[in-house]
PDB file of C-alpha atoms in Angstrom:
ATOM      1  CA  MET W   1      -8.781  11.396  -4.727  1.00 95.00           C
ATOM      2  CA  LYS W   2      -5.773  12.673  -2.785  1.00 98.00           C
ATOM      3  CA  ILE W   3      -3.547   9.948  -1.361  1.00 98.00           C
ATOM      4  CA  LEU W   4      -0.799  10.482   1.190  1.00 98.00           C
ATOM      5  CA  ILE W   5       2.051   8.016   0.679  1.00 98.00           C
ATOM      6  CA  GLY W   6       4.152   7.618   3.809  1.00 98.00           C
ATOM      7  CA  GLN W   7       7.467   5.862   4.442  1.00 98.00           C
ATOM      8  CA  PRO W   8       7.576   5.635   8.251  1.00 98.00           C
ATOM      9  CA  ILE W   9      10.000   3.798  10.456  1.00 97.00           C
ATOM     10  CA  HIS W  10       8.681   0.780  12.340  1.00 96.00           C
ATOM     11  CA  GLU W  11       6.961   1.583  15.629  1.00 96.00           C
ATOM     12  CA  LYS W  12       4.698  -0.114  18.172  1.00 94.00           C
ATOM     13  CA  GLN W  13       2.379   2.883  18.339  1.00 95.00           C
ATOM     14  CA  ILE W  14       0.746   4.763  15.442  1.00 98.00           C
ATOM     15  CA  GLU W  15       2.200   8.209  16.119  1.00 98.00           C
ATOM     16  CA  GLN W  16       3.608   8.762  12.633  1.00 98.00           C
ATOM     17  CA  ILE W  17       0.383   8.108  10.783  1.00 98.00           C
ATOM     18  CA  LYS W  18      -1.521  10.187  13.339  1.00 98.00           C
ATOM     19  CA  ASN W  19       0.849  13.111  12.784  1.00 97.00           C
ATOM     20  CA  HIS W  20       0.495  12.835   9.014  1.00 98.00           C
ATOM     21  CA  ILE W  21      -3.294  12.832   9.156  1.00 98.00           C
ATOM     22  CA  GLU W  22      -3.489  15.706  11.640  1.00 97.00           C
ATOM     23  CA  ALA W  23      -1.159  17.849   9.518  1.00 96.00           C
ATOM     24  CA  ASN W  24      -2.869  17.195   6.159  1.00 96.00           C
ATOM     25  CA  ASN W  25      -6.602  17.736   6.382  1.00 89.00           C
ATOM     26  CA  MET W  26      -7.262  17.675   2.620  1.00 93.00           C
ATOM     27  CA  ILE W  27      -6.324  14.036   2.017  1.00 98.00           C
ATOM     28  CA  ASP W  28      -8.808  11.236   1.317  1.00 98.00           C
ATOM     29  CA  LEU W  29      -6.627   8.179   1.961  1.00 98.00           C
ATOM     30  CA  VAL W  30      -3.316   7.311   3.619  1.00 98.00           C
ATOM     31  CA  LEU W  31      -1.118   4.499   2.288  1.00 98.00           C
ATOM     32  CA  TYR W  32       1.365   3.071   4.795  1.00 98.00           C
ATOM     33  CA  PRO W  33       3.654   0.016   4.491  1.00 98.00           C
ATOM     34  CA  GLU W  34       3.079  -3.640   5.219  1.00 98.00           C
ATOM     35  CA  GLY W  35       3.205  -4.361   8.938  1.00 96.00           C
ATOM     36  CA  TYR W  36       3.123  -0.764  10.105  1.00 98.00           C
ATOM     37  CA  LEU W  37       0.188  -1.679  12.342  1.00 98.00           C
ATOM     38  CA  SER W  38       2.100  -3.961  14.672  1.00 94.00           C
ATOM     39  CA  ASN W  39      -0.833  -5.737  16.321  1.00 95.00           C
ATOM     40  CA  GLU W  40      -4.614  -5.825  16.722  1.00 95.00           C
ATOM     41  CA  LYS W  41      -4.535  -3.018  19.300  1.00 96.00           C
ATOM     42  CA  SER W  42      -2.889  -0.791  16.693  1.00 97.00           C
ATOM     43  CA  VAL W  43      -5.670  -1.699  14.262  1.00 98.00           C
ATOM     44  CA  GLU W  44      -8.293  -0.587  16.791  1.00 98.00           C
ATOM     45  CA  GLU W  45      -6.462   2.703  17.265  1.00 98.00           C
ATOM     46  CA  ALA W  46      -6.186   3.168  13.490  1.00 98.00           C
ATOM     47  CA  CYS W  47      -9.935   2.583  13.090  1.00 98.00           C
ATOM     48  CA  LYS W  48     -10.646   5.315  15.635  1.00 98.00           C
ATOM     49  CA  LEU W  49      -8.155   7.643  13.936  1.00 98.00           C
ATOM     50  CA  ALA W  50      -9.765   7.050  10.526  1.00 98.00           C
ATOM     51  CA  LYS W  51     -13.217   7.774  11.925  1.00 98.00           C
ATOM     52  CA  ASP W  52     -12.148  10.883  13.845  1.00 98.00           C
ATOM     53  CA  TYR W  53     -10.561  12.449  10.751  1.00 98.00           C
ATOM     54  CA  LYS W  54     -12.774  10.826   8.080  1.00 98.00           C
ATOM     55  CA  VAL W  55      -9.728   9.487   6.225  1.00 98.00           C
ATOM     56  CA  ALA W  56      -9.315   5.975   4.802  1.00 98.00           C
ATOM     57  CA  ILE W  57      -6.212   4.051   5.910  1.00 98.00           C
ATOM     58  CA  VAL W  58      -4.443   1.339   3.905  1.00 98.00           C
ATOM     59  CA  SER W  59      -1.693  -0.742   5.467  1.00 98.00           C
ATOM     60  CA  SER W  60      -1.344  -4.233   6.915  1.00 98.00           C
ATOM     61  CA  TYR W  61      -1.023  -5.632  10.407  1.00 97.00           C
ATOM     62  CA  ARG W  62       0.597  -8.505  12.259  1.00 92.00           C
ATOM     63  CA  LYS W  63      -1.503 -11.282  13.780  1.00 92.00           C
ATOM     64  CA  ASP W  64      -0.021 -14.556  15.058  1.00 91.00           C
ATOM     65  CA  ASN W  65       3.294 -13.385  13.568  1.00 89.00           C
ATOM     66  CA  LYS W  66       1.787 -13.223  10.059  1.00 93.00           C
ATOM     67  CA  ASP W  67       0.934 -10.251   7.860  1.00 95.00           C
ATOM     68  CA  ARG W  68      -2.688  -9.470   7.021  1.00 98.00           C
ATOM     69  CA  ALA W  69      -4.078  -6.989   4.508  1.00 98.00           C
ATOM     70  CA  ILE W  70      -6.299  -4.204   5.782  1.00 98.00           C
ATOM     71  CA  ILE W  71      -8.212  -1.204   4.461  1.00 98.00           C
ATOM     72  CA  ILE W  72     -10.073   0.980   6.962  1.00 98.00           C
ATOM     73  CA  SER W  73     -12.810   3.331   5.739  1.00 98.00           C
ATOM     74  CA  GLY W  74     -13.238   6.941   6.733  1.00 98.00           C
ATOM     75  CA  GLU W  75     -16.056   5.717   8.976  1.00 98.00           C
ATOM     76  CA  GLY W  76     -13.576   3.617  10.921  1.00 98.00           C
ATOM     77  CA  ASN W  77     -14.726   0.245   9.547  1.00 98.00           C
ATOM     78  CA  LYS W  78     -12.502  -2.569   8.280  1.00 98.00           C
ATOM     79  CA  ILE W  79     -13.721  -2.878   4.680  1.00 98.00           C
ATOM     80  CA  LEU W  80     -10.994  -5.246   3.436  1.00 98.00           C
ATOM     81  CA  GLU W  81      -9.167  -7.766   5.619  1.00 98.00           C
ATOM     82  CA  ARG W  82      -7.476 -11.013   4.615  1.00 98.00           C
ATOM     83  CA  PRO W  83      -4.309 -13.100   5.007  1.00 98.00           C
ATOM     84  CA  LYS W  84      -1.261 -12.498   2.876  1.00 98.00           C
ATOM     85  CA  THR W  85      -0.993 -14.961  -0.014  1.00 98.00           C
ATOM     86  CA  ILE W  86       1.735 -17.580   0.413  1.00 96.00           C
ATOM     87  CA  PRO W  87       4.714 -17.259  -1.987  1.00 93.00           C
ATOM     88  CA  ASP W  88       4.091 -20.530  -3.906  1.00 96.00           C
ATOM     89  CA  GLU W  89       3.724 -19.405  -7.519  1.00 92.00           C
ATOM     90  CA  ASN W  90       1.033 -22.030  -8.120  1.00 95.00           C
ATOM     91  CA  ILE W  91      -1.220 -20.431  -5.482  1.00 98.00           C
ATOM     92  CA  GLU W  92      -3.370 -17.583  -6.760  1.00 98.00           C
ATOM     93  CA  LEU W  93      -3.861 -14.361  -4.817  1.00 98.00           C
ATOM     94  CA  TYR W  94      -6.290 -14.718  -1.944  1.00 98.00           C
ATOM     95  CA  ASP W  95      -9.657 -12.954  -2.095  1.00 98.00           C
ATOM     96  CA  PRO W  96     -10.815 -10.284  -1.691  1.00 98.00           C
ATOM     97  CA  LEU W  97      -8.649  -8.535  -4.251  1.00 98.00           C
ATOM     98  CA  THR W  98     -10.735  -5.344  -4.339  1.00 98.00           C
ATOM     99  CA  VAL W  99     -13.166  -3.270  -2.336  1.00 98.00           C
ATOM    100  CA  THR W 100     -15.563  -0.511  -3.424  1.00 97.00           C
ATOM    101  CA  TYR W 101     -15.214   2.695  -1.437  1.00 97.00           C
ATOM    102  CA  ASN W 102     -16.493   6.211  -2.214  1.00 95.00           C
ATOM    103  CA  ASN W 103     -17.349   5.207  -5.792  1.00 95.00           C
ATOM    104  CA  ASN W 104     -13.856   3.820  -6.392  1.00 97.00           C
ATOM    105  CA  THR W 105     -12.868   0.198  -6.873  1.00 98.00           C
ATOM    106  CA  ILE W 106      -9.606  -0.206  -4.981  1.00 98.00           C
ATOM    107  CA  GLY W 107      -7.320  -3.155  -5.705  1.00 98.00           C
ATOM    108  CA  TYR W 108      -4.999  -4.446  -2.999  1.00 98.00           C
ATOM    109  CA  ILE W 109      -1.717  -6.348  -3.298  1.00 98.00           C
ATOM    110  CA  LEU W 110       0.525  -6.982  -0.283  1.00 98.00           C
ATOM    111  CA  CYS W 111       4.291  -6.800  -0.711  1.00 98.00           C
ATOM    112  CA  MET W 112       5.474  -9.859  -2.719  1.00 97.00           C
ATOM    113  CA  GLU W 113       1.935 -10.371  -4.045  1.00 98.00           C
ATOM    114  CA  ILE W 114       2.941  -7.905  -6.766  1.00 98.00           C
ATOM    115  CA  LEU W 115       4.690 -10.795  -8.520  1.00 98.00           C
ATOM    116  CA  LYS W 116       1.297 -12.525  -9.013  1.00 98.00           C
ATOM    117  CA  ALA W 117      -0.906  -9.504  -9.599  1.00 98.00           C
ATOM    118  CA  LYS W 118      -0.578  -9.134 -13.366  1.00 98.00           C
ATOM    119  CA  ARG W 119      -1.740 -12.742 -13.689  1.00 97.00           C
ATOM    120  CA  ASP W 120      -4.442 -12.850 -11.006  1.00 98.00           C
ATOM    121  CA  LEU W 121      -6.185  -9.471 -11.141  1.00 98.00           C
ATOM    122  CA  LYS W 122      -7.980 -10.713 -14.239  1.00 97.00           C
ATOM    123  CA  ARG W 123     -10.448 -12.340 -11.828  1.00 97.00           C
ATOM    124  CA  VAL W 124     -11.780  -8.871 -11.010  1.00 97.00           C
ATOM    125  CA  GLU W 125     -14.768  -8.169 -13.244  1.00 94.00           C
ATOM    126  CA  GLU W 126     -15.142  -4.435 -12.582  1.00 95.00           C
ATOM    127  CA  LYS W 127     -12.761  -1.653 -13.609  1.00 97.00           C
ATOM    128  CA  ILE W 128     -10.111  -1.097 -10.915  1.00 98.00           C
ATOM    129  CA  ASP W 129      -9.587   2.620 -10.280  1.00 98.00           C
ATOM    130  CA  PHE W 130      -6.312   2.190  -8.425  1.00 98.00           C
ATOM    131  CA  VAL W 131      -4.231  -0.533  -6.778  1.00 98.00           C
ATOM    132  CA  VAL W 132      -2.563  -0.033  -3.405  1.00 98.00           C
ATOM    133  CA  HIS W 133       0.665  -1.894  -2.629  1.00 98.00           C
ATOM    134  CA  PRO W 134       1.966  -1.829   0.962  1.00 98.00           C
ATOM    135  CA  ILE W 135       5.564  -3.139   1.065  1.00 98.00           C
ATOM    136  CA  GLY W 136       7.282  -4.255   4.267  1.00 97.00           C
ATOM    137  CA  VAL W 137      10.849  -2.981   3.878  1.00 96.00           C
ATOM    138  CA  GLY W 138      12.983  -1.601   1.090  1.00 96.00           C
ATOM    139  CA  MET W 139      14.346  -3.628  -1.795  1.00 97.00           C
ATOM    140  CA  PHE W 140      17.310  -5.914  -1.085  1.00 95.00           C
ATOM    141  CA  SER W 141      19.024  -5.166  -4.437  1.00 96.00           C
ATOM    142  CA  GLU W 142      18.941  -2.865  -7.442  1.00 97.00           C
ATOM    143  CA  GLU W 143      17.692  -5.824  -9.469  1.00 97.00           C
ATOM    144  CA  GLN W 144      14.698  -6.309  -7.183  1.00 97.00           C
ATOM    145  CA  PHE W 145      13.959  -2.591  -7.248  1.00 98.00           C
ATOM    146  CA  GLY W 146      13.871  -2.624 -11.043  1.00 98.00           C
ATOM    147  CA  GLN W 147      11.817  -5.814 -11.193  1.00 98.00           C
ATOM    148  CA  TRP W 148       9.091  -4.562  -8.835  1.00 98.00           C
ATOM    149  CA  VAL W 149       8.823  -1.204 -10.619  1.00 98.00           C
ATOM    150  CA  GLU W 150       8.465  -2.983 -13.955  1.00 98.00           C
ATOM    151  CA  GLU W 151       5.786  -5.266 -12.490  1.00 98.00           C
ATOM    152  CA  ALA W 152       3.883  -2.203 -11.269  1.00 98.00           C
ATOM    153  CA  LYS W 153       4.090  -0.621 -14.727  1.00 98.00           C
ATOM    154  CA  ALA W 154       2.881  -3.830 -16.367  1.00 98.00           C
ATOM    155  CA  ILE W 155      -0.097  -4.103 -13.988  1.00 98.00           C
ATOM    156  CA  ALA W 156      -1.033  -0.462 -14.575  1.00 98.00           C
ATOM    157  CA  LYS W 157      -0.812  -0.853 -18.336  1.00 98.00           C
ATOM    158  CA  LYS W 158      -2.709  -4.146 -18.515  1.00 98.00           C
ATOM    159  CA  TYR W 159      -5.578  -3.093 -16.260  1.00 98.00           C
ATOM    160  CA  LYS W 160      -5.579   0.642 -17.100  1.00 98.00           C
ATOM    161  CA  THR W 161      -5.247   1.505 -13.439  1.00 98.00           C
ATOM    162  CA  PHE W 162      -3.014   3.471 -11.095  1.00 98.00           C
ATOM    163  CA  VAL W 163      -0.616   1.421  -8.964  1.00 98.00           C
ATOM    164  CA  ILE W 164       0.767   2.999  -5.775  1.00 99.00           C
ATOM    165  CA  GLY W 165       3.281   1.427  -3.396  1.00 98.00           C
ATOM    166  CA  THR W 166       5.397   2.266  -0.376  1.00 98.00           C
ATOM    167  CA  SER W 167       7.836   0.619   2.062  1.00 98.00           C
ATOM    168  CA  HIS W 168       9.161   1.445   5.512  1.00 98.00           C
ATOM    169  CA  ALA W 169      12.166   3.725   5.735  1.00 97.00           C
ATOM    170  CA  ASP W 170      14.011   1.268   7.977  1.00 96.00           C
ATOM    171  CA  GLY W 171      14.542  -2.481   8.279  1.00 89.00           C
ATOM    172  CA  SER W 172      15.755  -4.986   5.714  1.00 86.00           C
ATOM    173  CA  TYR W 173      14.475  -8.220   4.187  1.00 84.00           C
ATOM    174  CA  ARG W 174      15.179 -11.058   6.610  1.00 80.00           C
ATOM    175  CA  SER W 175      17.632  -8.708   8.342  1.00 82.00           C
ATOM    176  CA  CYS W 176      20.065  -9.030   5.425  1.00 83.00           C
ATOM    177  CA  GLY W 177      21.404  -5.538   6.128  1.00 83.00           C
ATOM    178  CA  VAL W 178      20.618  -4.190   2.642  1.00 86.00           C
ATOM    179  CA  SER W 179      17.583  -1.981   2.088  1.00 94.00           C
ATOM    180  CA  ILE W 180      16.587   0.426  -0.678  1.00 97.00           C
ATOM    181  CA  PRO W 181      13.454   2.241   0.534  1.00 98.00           C
ATOM    182  CA  ILE W 182      10.876   2.527  -2.224  1.00 98.00           C
ATOM    183  CA  SER W 183       7.693   4.407  -2.963  1.00 98.00           C
ATOM    184  CA  TYR W 184       6.047   4.966  -6.307  1.00 98.00           C
ATOM    185  CA  CYS W 185       2.942   5.898  -8.235  1.00 98.00           C
ATOM    186  CA  ILE W 186       2.351   4.608 -11.765  1.00 98.00           C
ATOM    187  CA  ASP W 187      -0.495   6.146 -13.761  1.00 98.00           C
ATOM    188  CA  ASN W 188      -3.226   4.308 -15.658  1.00 97.00           C
ATOM    189  CA  ASN W 189      -1.170   4.330 -18.860  1.00 97.00           C
ATOM    190  CA  GLY W 190       1.753   2.583 -17.191  1.00 98.00           C
ATOM    191  CA  ASP W 191       3.836   5.771 -16.946  1.00 98.00           C
ATOM    192  CA  PRO W 192       5.526   6.845 -13.691  1.00 98.00           C
ATOM    193  CA  ILE W 193       4.083   9.800 -11.820  1.00 98.00           C
ATOM    194  CA  PHE W 194       7.011   9.362  -9.471  1.00 98.00           C
ATOM    195  CA  ILE W 195       9.457   6.629  -8.454  1.00 98.00           C
ATOM    196  CA  SER W 196      11.341   7.184  -5.209  1.00 98.00           C
ATOM    197  CA  LYS W 197      14.539   5.271  -4.430  1.00 98.00           C
ATOM    198  CA  SER W 198      16.220   5.845  -1.053  1.00 97.00           C
ATOM    199  CA  ASP W 199      14.245   9.070  -0.649  1.00 97.00           C
ATOM    200  CA  THR W 200      11.872   8.634   2.270  1.00 97.00           C
ATOM    201  CA  ARG W 201      10.041  11.955   2.088  1.00 97.00           C
ATOM    202  CA  THR W 202       6.259  11.829   2.315  1.00 98.00           C
ATOM    203  CA  ARG W 203       4.251  12.573  -0.804  1.00 98.00           C
ATOM    204  CA  ILE W 204       0.652  13.414  -1.647  1.00 98.00           C
ATOM    205  CA  VAL W 205      -0.631  12.360  -5.068  1.00 98.00           C
ATOM    206  CA  ASP W 206      -3.782  13.790  -6.609  1.00 98.00           C
ATOM    207  CA  LEU W 207      -5.002  11.037  -8.937  1.00 97.00           C
ATOM    208  CA  SER W 208      -7.290  13.365 -10.876  1.00 96.00           C
ATOM    209  CA  SER W 209      -4.496  15.761 -11.862  1.00 97.00           C
ATOM    210  CA  LYS W 210      -1.556  13.329 -11.537  1.00 97.00           C
ATOM    211  CA  LYS W 211       0.299  15.944  -9.531  1.00 97.00           C
ATOM    212  CA  VAL W 212       2.658  15.144  -6.644  1.00 97.00           C
ATOM    213  CA  GLU W 213       3.366  17.278  -3.599  1.00 97.00           C
ATOM    214  CA  ILE W 214       6.384  16.503  -1.410  1.00 97.00           C
ATOM    215  CA  ILE W 215       5.526  17.510   2.131  1.00 91.00           C
ATOM    216  CA  GLU W 216       8.674  16.538   4.051  1.00 74.00           C
TER     217      GLU W 216
END
């Protein structure tokens, strides 16, 4: 499984993901940040793009000013779609937490859901091959950056799974003016394959070999 991990800037269209897919014909899946798909029209366009190039797309989209999880198959079908879990720590992650695609069980956590994932992924009975983690914008502090990376490592180690996340290259949490763009891939032993801080280049990770290619 080859996964392209992009850190785009926000846009109304889907030109950046289209360019990435057109330029990299050996990838199986594209991971883009939370909210990259700005509306339902963008989702329709992404479904067509996935089908045309036979590439799965993972991101999230905005509906009624709220973020929703989405995974689109290489056939252009929405195979996972749900609301984002509310922050209340007493509320467990909303289902579905996983989807089976091309003989892989893919886990999905959306942005701040990472803070509940180590606790709640235990509901999944099957082995999770990898977890995707779309993040809206970069971290608002060094402390948050460290915390989220450590959570990803803990999830990977507990569930013996890869955990892969990425944020936009622009924007900041609640427009606070501070943003540390992040992308990462943690292997199924809990060890980093790469951790990117304020480096928004696109990467392709081959999960079978654990090798990373920087493509821009």
